[in-house]
Amino acid sequence: MSGATVLIVPGLRDDVAEHWQTLLGARLPRARSVPPMGRADLDCAARVAAIEREAQAVAGPLVIVAHSGGVVMLAHWASRTRRPVLGALLATPPDFERPMPEGFPSLTELEAGGWLPVPRERLPFPSIVAASRNDPLGSFDRVAELARGWGSRLVDLGEVGHLNPASGFGDWPMAETLIAELEAGGAAVA
């Protein structure tokens, strides 16, 4: 990898030591993370402001790695920032416009928090959406629709659940390959 800083944007979770994003951040020479905010406070504007603070604190090239709800946060942020970004890896975005499983925010809570509607405008930087065929938080077809709207290249991960520890994932080495592709400018949509 080159000299880009990787900004990690977690989803609606607290700090999880065995999560692939946490492990990735510990391995990379230049990594920052937006502090995890959990599910208690669903203020999307506060989360977007946190991304902006962290992104603006980085001098030089920036690649963003978002997971789950962090992908939706990033989509909201992308339309508001002027910060140049080399590219973004968007892993298993949820379908916040459909009811979530028990234990996750309701559509009413997401709307009140400013998450809805989920932005579908083309992102102002190259991006790769990594999607699962059996994600309980978003069907492959709905995630593919998001990828098309964002102008992202879609990567089919197969059946990896939500790509988190609950789905049996800790380390995810493919993330580094996709980050390197973004740094090299190879994320153009086919």
Coordinates of C-alpha atoms in Angstrom, one line a residue:
M1 CA 0.0 0.0 0.0
S2 CA 1.0 3.6 -0.6
G3 CA 1.1 6.4 1.8
A4 CA -2.7 6.9 2.1
T5 CA -4.3 7.1 5.5
V6 CA -7.2 4.7 6.0
L7 CA -10.1 6.1 7.9
I8 CA -12.3 3.4 9.4
V9 CA -16.0 4.1 9.9
P10 CA -17.7 1.5 12.1
G11 CA -21.4 0.8 11.9
L12 CA -24.0 0.8 14.8
R13 CA -21.8 -1.0 17.2
D14 CA -19.6 -0.4 20.2
D15 CA -15.9 -1.1 20.1
V16 CA -15.3 -4.8 19.3
A17 CA -11.8 -6.1 19.6
E18 CA -12.3 -9.1 17.2
H19 CA -14.1 -7.1 14.5
W20 CA -12.3 -7.1 11.1
Q21 CA -12.2 -3.3 11.1
T22 CA -10.5 -3.2 14.5
L23 CA -8.0 -5.8 13.4
L24 CA -7.3 -4.0 10.1
G25 CA -6.7 -0.7 11.9
A26 CA -4.2 -2.3 14.2
R27 CA -2.3 -3.7 11.2
L28 CA -2.1 -0.7 9.0
P29 CA 0.7 1.8 9.4
R30 CA -1.6 4.8 8.8
A31 CA -5.1 4.3 10.1
R32 CA -7.5 6.4 12.0
S33 CA -11.0 5.4 13.2
V34 CA -14.2 7.3 13.8
P35 CA -15.1 6.5 17.4
P36 CA -17.8 3.8 17.6
M37 CA -21.1 5.3 18.8
G38 CA -23.2 2.2 19.4
R39 CA -27.0 2.1 19.0
A40 CA -28.1 4.2 21.9
D41 CA -27.8 7.6 20.1
L42 CA -29.0 7.4 16.5
D43 CA -28.2 11.1 15.6
C44 CA -26.9 10.7 12.0
A45 CA -25.8 14.3 11.8
A46 CA -23.5 13.8 14.8
R47 CA -22.0 10.7 13.2
V48 CA -21.5 12.6 9.9
A49 CA -19.8 15.4 11.9
A50 CA -17.5 12.8 13.5
I51 CA -16.5 11.5 10.0
E52 CA -15.8 15.1 8.9
R53 CA -13.6 15.8 12.0
E54 CA -11.6 12.7 11.4
A55 CA -11.3 13.1 7.7
Q56 CA -10.2 16.8 8.0
A57 CA -7.5 15.7 10.6
V58 CA -5.8 13.6 8.0
A59 CA -3.0 15.3 5.9
G60 CA -2.5 13.7 2.5
P61 CA -4.3 11.0 0.6
L62 CA -7.3 9.3 2.3
V63 CA -9.1 6.0 1.7
I64 CA -12.2 5.3 3.8
V65 CA -13.3 1.8 4.9
A66 CA -16.9 1.7 6.2
H67 CA -19.0 -1.2 7.4
S68 CA -22.7 -1.6 7.8
G69 CA -24.4 1.5 9.2
G70 CA -21.1 3.3 8.7
V71 CA -21.6 2.9 4.9
V72 CA -24.9 4.8 5.2
M73 CA -23.2 7.5 7.4
L74 CA -20.5 7.8 4.7
A75 CA -23.2 8.2 1.9
H76 CA -24.7 11.1 4.0
W77 CA -21.2 12.6 4.6
A78 CA -20.1 12.4 0.9
S79 CA -22.7 14.8 -0.2
R80 CA -21.6 17.4 2.4
T81 CA -17.8 17.3 2.4
R82 CA -15.2 18.9 0.2
R83 CA -12.5 16.6 1.5
P84 CA -10.8 14.8 -1.4
V85 CA -10.9 11.0 -1.0
L86 CA -9.0 8.5 -3.1
G87 CA -11.7 5.9 -2.7
A88 CA -14.0 4.1 -0.3
L89 CA -14.5 0.4 0.6
L90 CA -18.2 0.0 1.6
A91 CA -18.7 -3.4 3.3
T92 CA -22.1 -5.0 3.7
P93 CA -24.3 -1.9 3.8
P94 CA -27.6 -2.5 5.5
D95 CA -31.0 -1.8 3.9
F96 CA -32.2 0.8 6.4
E97 CA -35.4 1.3 4.3
R98 CA -36.7 -2.1 5.2
P99 CA -37.5 -3.3 8.8
M100 CA -34.3 -4.6 10.6
P101 CA -34.2 -7.7 12.7
E102 CA -35.0 -7.5 16.4
G103 CA -32.3 -5.6 18.4
F104 CA -31.7 -3.1 15.6
P105 CA -33.3 0.3 15.2
S106 CA -36.8 0.5 13.8
L107 CA -37.7 2.5 10.7
T108 CA -39.3 5.1 12.9
E109 CA -36.1 5.5 15.0
L110 CA -33.9 5.7 11.8
E111 CA -36.1 8.3 10.3
A112 CA -36.2 10.4 13.5
G113 CA -32.3 10.1 13.6
G114 CA -32.0 11.5 10.1
W115 CA -30.8 8.3 8.4
L116 CA -33.7 8.2 5.9
P117 CA -34.0 8.4 3.1
V118 CA -30.7 6.6 2.4
P119 CA -28.7 8.8 -0.1
R120 CA -28.5 7.2 -3.6
E121 CA -26.6 9.9 -5.4
R122 CA -23.3 9.0 -7.1
L123 CA -20.4 9.3 -4.7
P124 CA -17.8 12.0 -5.5
F125 CA -15.0 9.4 -5.3
P126 CA -14.4 5.9 -6.5
S127 CA -15.9 3.2 -4.4
I128 CA -16.3 -0.6 -4.0
V129 CA -19.4 -2.1 -2.4
A130 CA -18.6 -5.6 -0.9
A131 CA -22.0 -7.4 -0.6
S132 CA -23.0 -10.7 1.0
R133 CA -25.5 -13.1 -0.5
N134 CA -27.0 -14.0 2.9
D135 CA -26.8 -10.7 4.9
P136 CA -29.6 -10.5 7.4
L137 CA -29.5 -6.7 7.3
G138 CA -29.7 -6.3 3.5
S139 CA -30.6 -8.5 0.6
F140 CA -28.0 -8.8 -2.2
D141 CA -30.3 -7.2 -4.7
R142 CA -31.1 -4.2 -2.6
V143 CA -27.4 -3.6 -1.8
A144 CA -26.6 -4.0 -5.6
E145 CA -29.2 -1.2 -6.2
L146 CA -27.3 1.0 -3.7
A147 CA -24.0 0.3 -5.4
R148 CA -25.5 1.3 -8.8
G149 CA -26.8 4.5 -7.4
W150 CA -23.5 5.4 -5.7
G151 CA -21.5 4.5 -8.9
S152 CA -19.7 1.8 -7.0
R153 CA -18.1 -1.4 -8.3
L154 CA -20.0 -4.3 -6.7
V155 CA -18.0 -7.2 -5.3
D156 CA -19.9 -10.4 -4.6
L157 CA -18.5 -11.9 -1.3
G158 CA -20.7 -15.0 -1.5
E159 CA -22.4 -16.1 1.8
V160 CA -20.6 -14.2 4.5
G161 CA -23.6 -13.1 6.6
H162 CA -23.0 -9.5 7.8
L163 CA -19.2 -9.9 7.7
N164 CA -18.9 -9.5 11.4
P165 CA -17.9 -11.7 14.4
A166 CA -21.6 -12.9 14.7
S167 CA -21.2 -14.3 11.2
G168 CA -17.9 -16.0 12.1
F169 CA -15.6 -13.2 10.8
G170 CA -12.8 -11.7 12.6
D171 CA -9.9 -11.0 10.2
W172 CA -10.9 -10.1 6.6
P173 CA -7.7 -10.1 4.5
M174 CA -9.6 -9.2 1.3
A175 CA -10.1 -5.7 2.7
E176 CA -6.4 -4.9 2.2
T177 CA -6.5 -6.1 -1.4
L178 CA -9.5 -3.8 -2.1
I179 CA -7.9 -0.9 -0.3
A180 CA -4.8 -1.3 -2.5
E181 CA -7.1 -1.3 -5.6
L182 CA -8.7 2.0 -4.4
E183 CA -5.3 3.5 -3.8
A184 CA -4.2 2.5 -7.3
G185 CA -7.3 4.0 -8.8
G186 CA -8.7 0.7 -9.9
A187 CA -12.2 0.9 -8.6
A188 CA -13.9 2.2 -11.7
V189 CA -17.4 0.9 -12.4
A190 CA -17.4 -1.6 -15.2

